[in-house]
Amino acid sequence: MNNEMKRSDAFAETIKTVVYALLLAGVIRTLLFQPFWIPSGSMKNTLLIGDFLFVNKMAYGYSKYSCPWSLCPISGRIWAEEPEIGDIVVFKHPVTKVDFIKRLVGKPGDTVQMVDGILHLNGKAVPQQEIGTFVETNNQQGPMRNTPRCTNNPVAVGGDCEKELLKETLPNGVEHTILNIGQSYTDQTPLYTVPEGQYFFMGDNRDNSGDSRIPANVGGVGFVPFENLVGRADRVIFSSAGSRILAFWTWRKDRFFKALD
């Protein structure tokens, strides 16, 4: 076999390897896990801007939104599994179909209401306990260069931005932290009854989250159909506080492979 034929065979093998790798990556992304990067602070302090995670797409079964560009030829949901209160879920916005990530607080048939900043489920207040202060640097965060909101304003650039940190215990025993910045119009809501086949989501950064407390056509998400759920977030894989992922000096090593509550 001459050198030209050897080079041709080596090139063909390289092409096959690349094709197989792309097919495998496509199968994994479609059926198993989807990468997701946190662009906003609506889930602080559970999720921070710059956290990178993989969404478990097997958790709730599969819908057309399980495939990239929503191309799965599926009507409704197959191999469906019911999500649990307290799950951190990636879903498609009911109107824009953009990916969102929030915490599930209301299932079909539940009533949900905010009263003086306290979450009420099925007529009962969800217990909250003050556990301290969440402190972050008052600076531009992530590629979007957003600055955080602080309870101790005015705060100079580079100063400590503070928020009240509380622990909330959901009816099924799930405990997680939430942030309180101050009085907000979303601290008082009507009484919502979650329709059949839909779900109610809220951000853990309660005063800085467009979620189910606000209708989908005016900056929130409203009720989210079961079909729109993409998967469950269980663990942060990687985290960077900088505007570029390669800026290694901004990596948050304490958040690598961090399990989510």
XYZ file of C-alpha atoms in Angstrom:
261
model
C 0.000 0.000 0.000
C 1.503 3.303 -1.048
C 1.669 6.427 1.099
C -1.186 8.126 -0.748
C -3.551 5.229 0.001
C -2.436 5.203 3.655
C -3.159 8.924 3.963
C -6.566 8.406 2.325
C -7.452 5.593 4.749
C -6.286 7.638 7.746
C -8.387 10.611 6.611
C -11.445 8.359 6.179
C -10.965 6.945 9.683
C -10.688 10.457 11.094
C -13.927 11.485 9.397
C -15.704 8.381 10.735
C -14.440 9.073 14.254
C -15.691 12.664 14.118
C -19.083 11.555 12.770
C -19.471 8.901 15.484
C -18.472 11.395 18.173
C -21.025 13.926 16.899
C -23.741 11.265 16.764
C -22.940 10.152 20.311
C -22.962 13.749 21.542
C -26.304 14.278 19.816
C -27.808 11.190 21.463
C -26.525 12.227 24.899
C -27.829 15.783 24.508
C -31.199 14.602 23.188
C -31.923 11.717 25.541
C -29.767 12.108 28.648
C -28.259 15.458 29.611
C -28.372 19.024 28.314
C -25.734 21.610 29.251
C -27.112 24.795 30.790
C -25.361 28.000 31.829
C -26.862 30.394 34.402
C -27.108 33.900 32.874
C -29.090 35.732 35.593
C -29.383 36.042 39.358
C -32.999 34.919 39.751
C -32.001 31.687 41.543
C -29.396 33.109 43.936
C -28.020 31.915 46.225
C -28.797 28.367 45.055
C -27.471 29.140 41.574
C -25.045 31.948 40.779
C -24.413 33.758 37.518
C -21.735 31.755 35.732
C -22.712 28.343 37.124
C -22.611 25.578 34.508
C -24.664 22.424 34.920
C -26.145 19.463 33.080
C -29.917 19.027 33.088
C -31.208 15.488 33.653
C -33.603 14.983 30.740
C -34.605 11.502 31.899
C -36.210 12.853 35.092
C -39.654 13.669 33.666
C -39.753 11.734 30.395
C -39.593 13.286 26.953
C -41.538 15.843 24.924
C -40.820 17.672 21.692
C -38.749 20.151 23.724
C -36.304 17.386 24.680
C -34.606 17.687 21.299
C -32.448 20.598 20.147
C -34.598 23.237 18.438
C -37.703 21.357 19.723
C -37.540 18.933 16.814
C -38.570 15.716 18.588
C -41.622 14.267 16.765
C -43.481 13.724 20.054
C -47.026 14.733 20.904
C -47.462 15.422 24.619
C -45.003 13.546 26.825
C -43.769 9.952 26.786
C -42.385 7.926 29.734
C -43.685 10.779 31.862
C -42.650 11.099 35.510
C -44.272 13.609 37.843
C -41.933 16.364 39.102
C -41.765 16.996 42.832
C -42.275 20.202 44.773
C -38.869 21.775 45.326
C -37.296 20.447 42.109
C -35.079 22.884 40.221
C -36.357 22.653 36.660
C -35.299 23.911 33.240
C -38.334 24.584 31.065
C -39.322 26.381 27.891
C -41.080 29.714 28.414
C -44.753 29.242 27.422
C -44.619 32.171 24.967
C -41.037 32.788 23.845
C -39.814 29.163 24.196
C -36.566 30.473 25.729
C -34.984 28.215 28.382
C -35.719 29.247 31.989
C -34.645 27.688 35.279
C -36.742 28.036 38.449
C -37.929 26.055 41.470
C -41.220 24.142 41.289
C -43.569 25.253 44.083
C -47.031 24.365 42.765
C -48.434 21.251 41.075
C -51.789 20.787 39.303
C -54.654 21.481 41.696
C -52.523 23.360 44.234
C -53.348 26.890 45.331
C -50.431 29.323 45.499
C -50.327 32.839 46.949
C -47.742 35.282 48.255
C -48.843 37.180 51.379
C -46.421 39.762 52.828
C -43.531 37.964 51.132
C -44.486 34.558 52.559
C -45.326 31.694 50.214
C -48.702 30.060 50.947
C -49.464 26.620 49.493
C -52.959 25.189 49.730
C -53.931 27.785 52.322
C -50.951 27.249 54.641
C -47.933 29.501 55.097
C -44.634 27.841 54.160
C -42.227 28.222 57.116
C -39.316 30.617 56.720
C -36.379 30.996 59.088
C -33.805 33.794 59.054
C -30.345 32.215 58.888
C -28.054 35.146 58.145
C -26.946 37.470 55.380
C -25.962 36.666 51.797
C -23.015 38.861 50.790
C -21.649 39.356 47.284
C -19.439 41.963 45.656
C -21.274 44.918 44.142
C -19.806 44.596 40.682
C -20.782 43.701 37.132
C -21.438 39.974 36.886
C -21.085 37.553 33.974
C -21.090 38.333 30.251
C -24.314 40.378 30.623
C -22.484 42.667 33.116
C -25.495 43.022 35.404
C -25.030 44.516 38.881
C -26.802 42.964 41.891
C -29.537 44.580 43.967
C -28.669 45.215 47.611
C -30.613 45.783 50.822
C -27.834 48.010 52.173
C -27.810 50.542 49.317
C -26.038 52.741 48.490
C -23.070 50.393 48.017
C -19.896 51.505 46.259
C -18.516 49.467 43.381
C -16.481 46.658 44.904
C -18.285 46.932 48.231
C -20.310 44.285 50.056
C -23.827 43.907 48.645
C -26.092 42.331 51.266
C -29.400 40.462 51.143
C -31.409 38.737 53.832
C -30.866 34.950 53.734
C -33.696 32.663 54.811
C -34.376 28.935 54.873
C -37.733 27.838 53.485
C -39.206 24.398 54.232
C -41.712 23.146 51.672
C -44.627 20.859 52.671
C -42.814 17.713 51.482
C -39.817 18.502 53.696
C -37.540 19.989 51.004
C -35.402 22.737 52.560
C -33.730 25.426 50.491
C -32.511 28.989 50.880
C -34.175 32.105 49.497
C -33.147 35.761 49.390
C -35.127 38.817 50.441
C -34.085 42.247 49.164
C -37.038 44.306 50.384
C -40.663 45.046 49.646
C -41.739 44.117 46.132
C -45.027 44.040 44.249
C -44.569 40.272 43.909
C -44.706 39.946 47.729
C -48.500 40.207 47.391
C -50.316 38.167 44.759
C -53.804 36.934 43.990
C -54.716 33.376 44.933
C -53.670 31.163 42.027
C -55.065 27.693 41.377
C -52.681 25.667 39.239
C -54.578 24.180 36.247
C -54.454 20.517 35.320
C -51.314 19.641 33.359
C -49.488 22.845 34.389
C -47.022 23.951 37.050
C -46.109 27.005 39.126
C -42.473 28.124 39.404
C -40.626 30.734 41.453
C -37.035 31.938 41.684
C -35.157 31.629 44.983
C -34.097 35.289 44.656
C -37.701 36.218 45.329
C -37.509 39.971 44.679
C -35.507 39.598 41.485
C -37.299 36.874 39.533
C -39.763 36.964 36.666
C -41.692 33.767 37.340
C -45.184 32.284 37.647
C -46.320 35.129 39.907
C -46.292 37.317 36.789
C -48.202 36.519 33.558
C -46.099 35.277 30.654
C -46.981 38.206 28.416
C -45.824 40.904 30.870
C -42.377 39.751 31.925
C -43.080 36.562 33.850
C -43.793 32.975 32.888
C -47.292 32.306 34.245
C -48.346 28.669 34.424
C -45.998 26.257 32.621
C -47.395 23.230 30.732
C -45.945 19.799 31.581
C -44.874 19.485 27.946
C -42.534 22.473 28.355
C -40.405 20.860 31.080
C -36.929 20.005 29.755
C -35.385 18.369 32.817
C -34.168 18.609 36.392
C -30.988 20.319 37.597
C -29.242 18.297 40.292
C -25.632 19.484 40.445
C -23.390 22.396 39.425
C -20.479 21.038 37.379
C -18.394 24.181 36.933
C -18.622 27.836 37.944
C -16.926 31.064 36.893
C -17.498 34.538 38.301
C -15.896 36.253 35.318
C -17.169 37.424 31.954
C -15.089 34.772 30.142
C -14.965 31.082 30.984
C -11.203 30.944 30.284
C -10.459 33.530 32.997
C -9.295 30.813 35.410
C -8.652 33.291 38.243
C -12.441 33.855 38.438
C -13.320 30.153 38.784
C -15.334 29.261 41.898
C -13.651 25.960 42.781
C -15.863 25.510 45.854
C -18.852 25.142 43.499
C -17.364 22.472 41.218
C -19.665 19.382 41.346
C -21.819 21.019 44.020
C -25.111 19.212 44.677
C -28.223 21.406 44.541
C -30.828 21.619 47.304
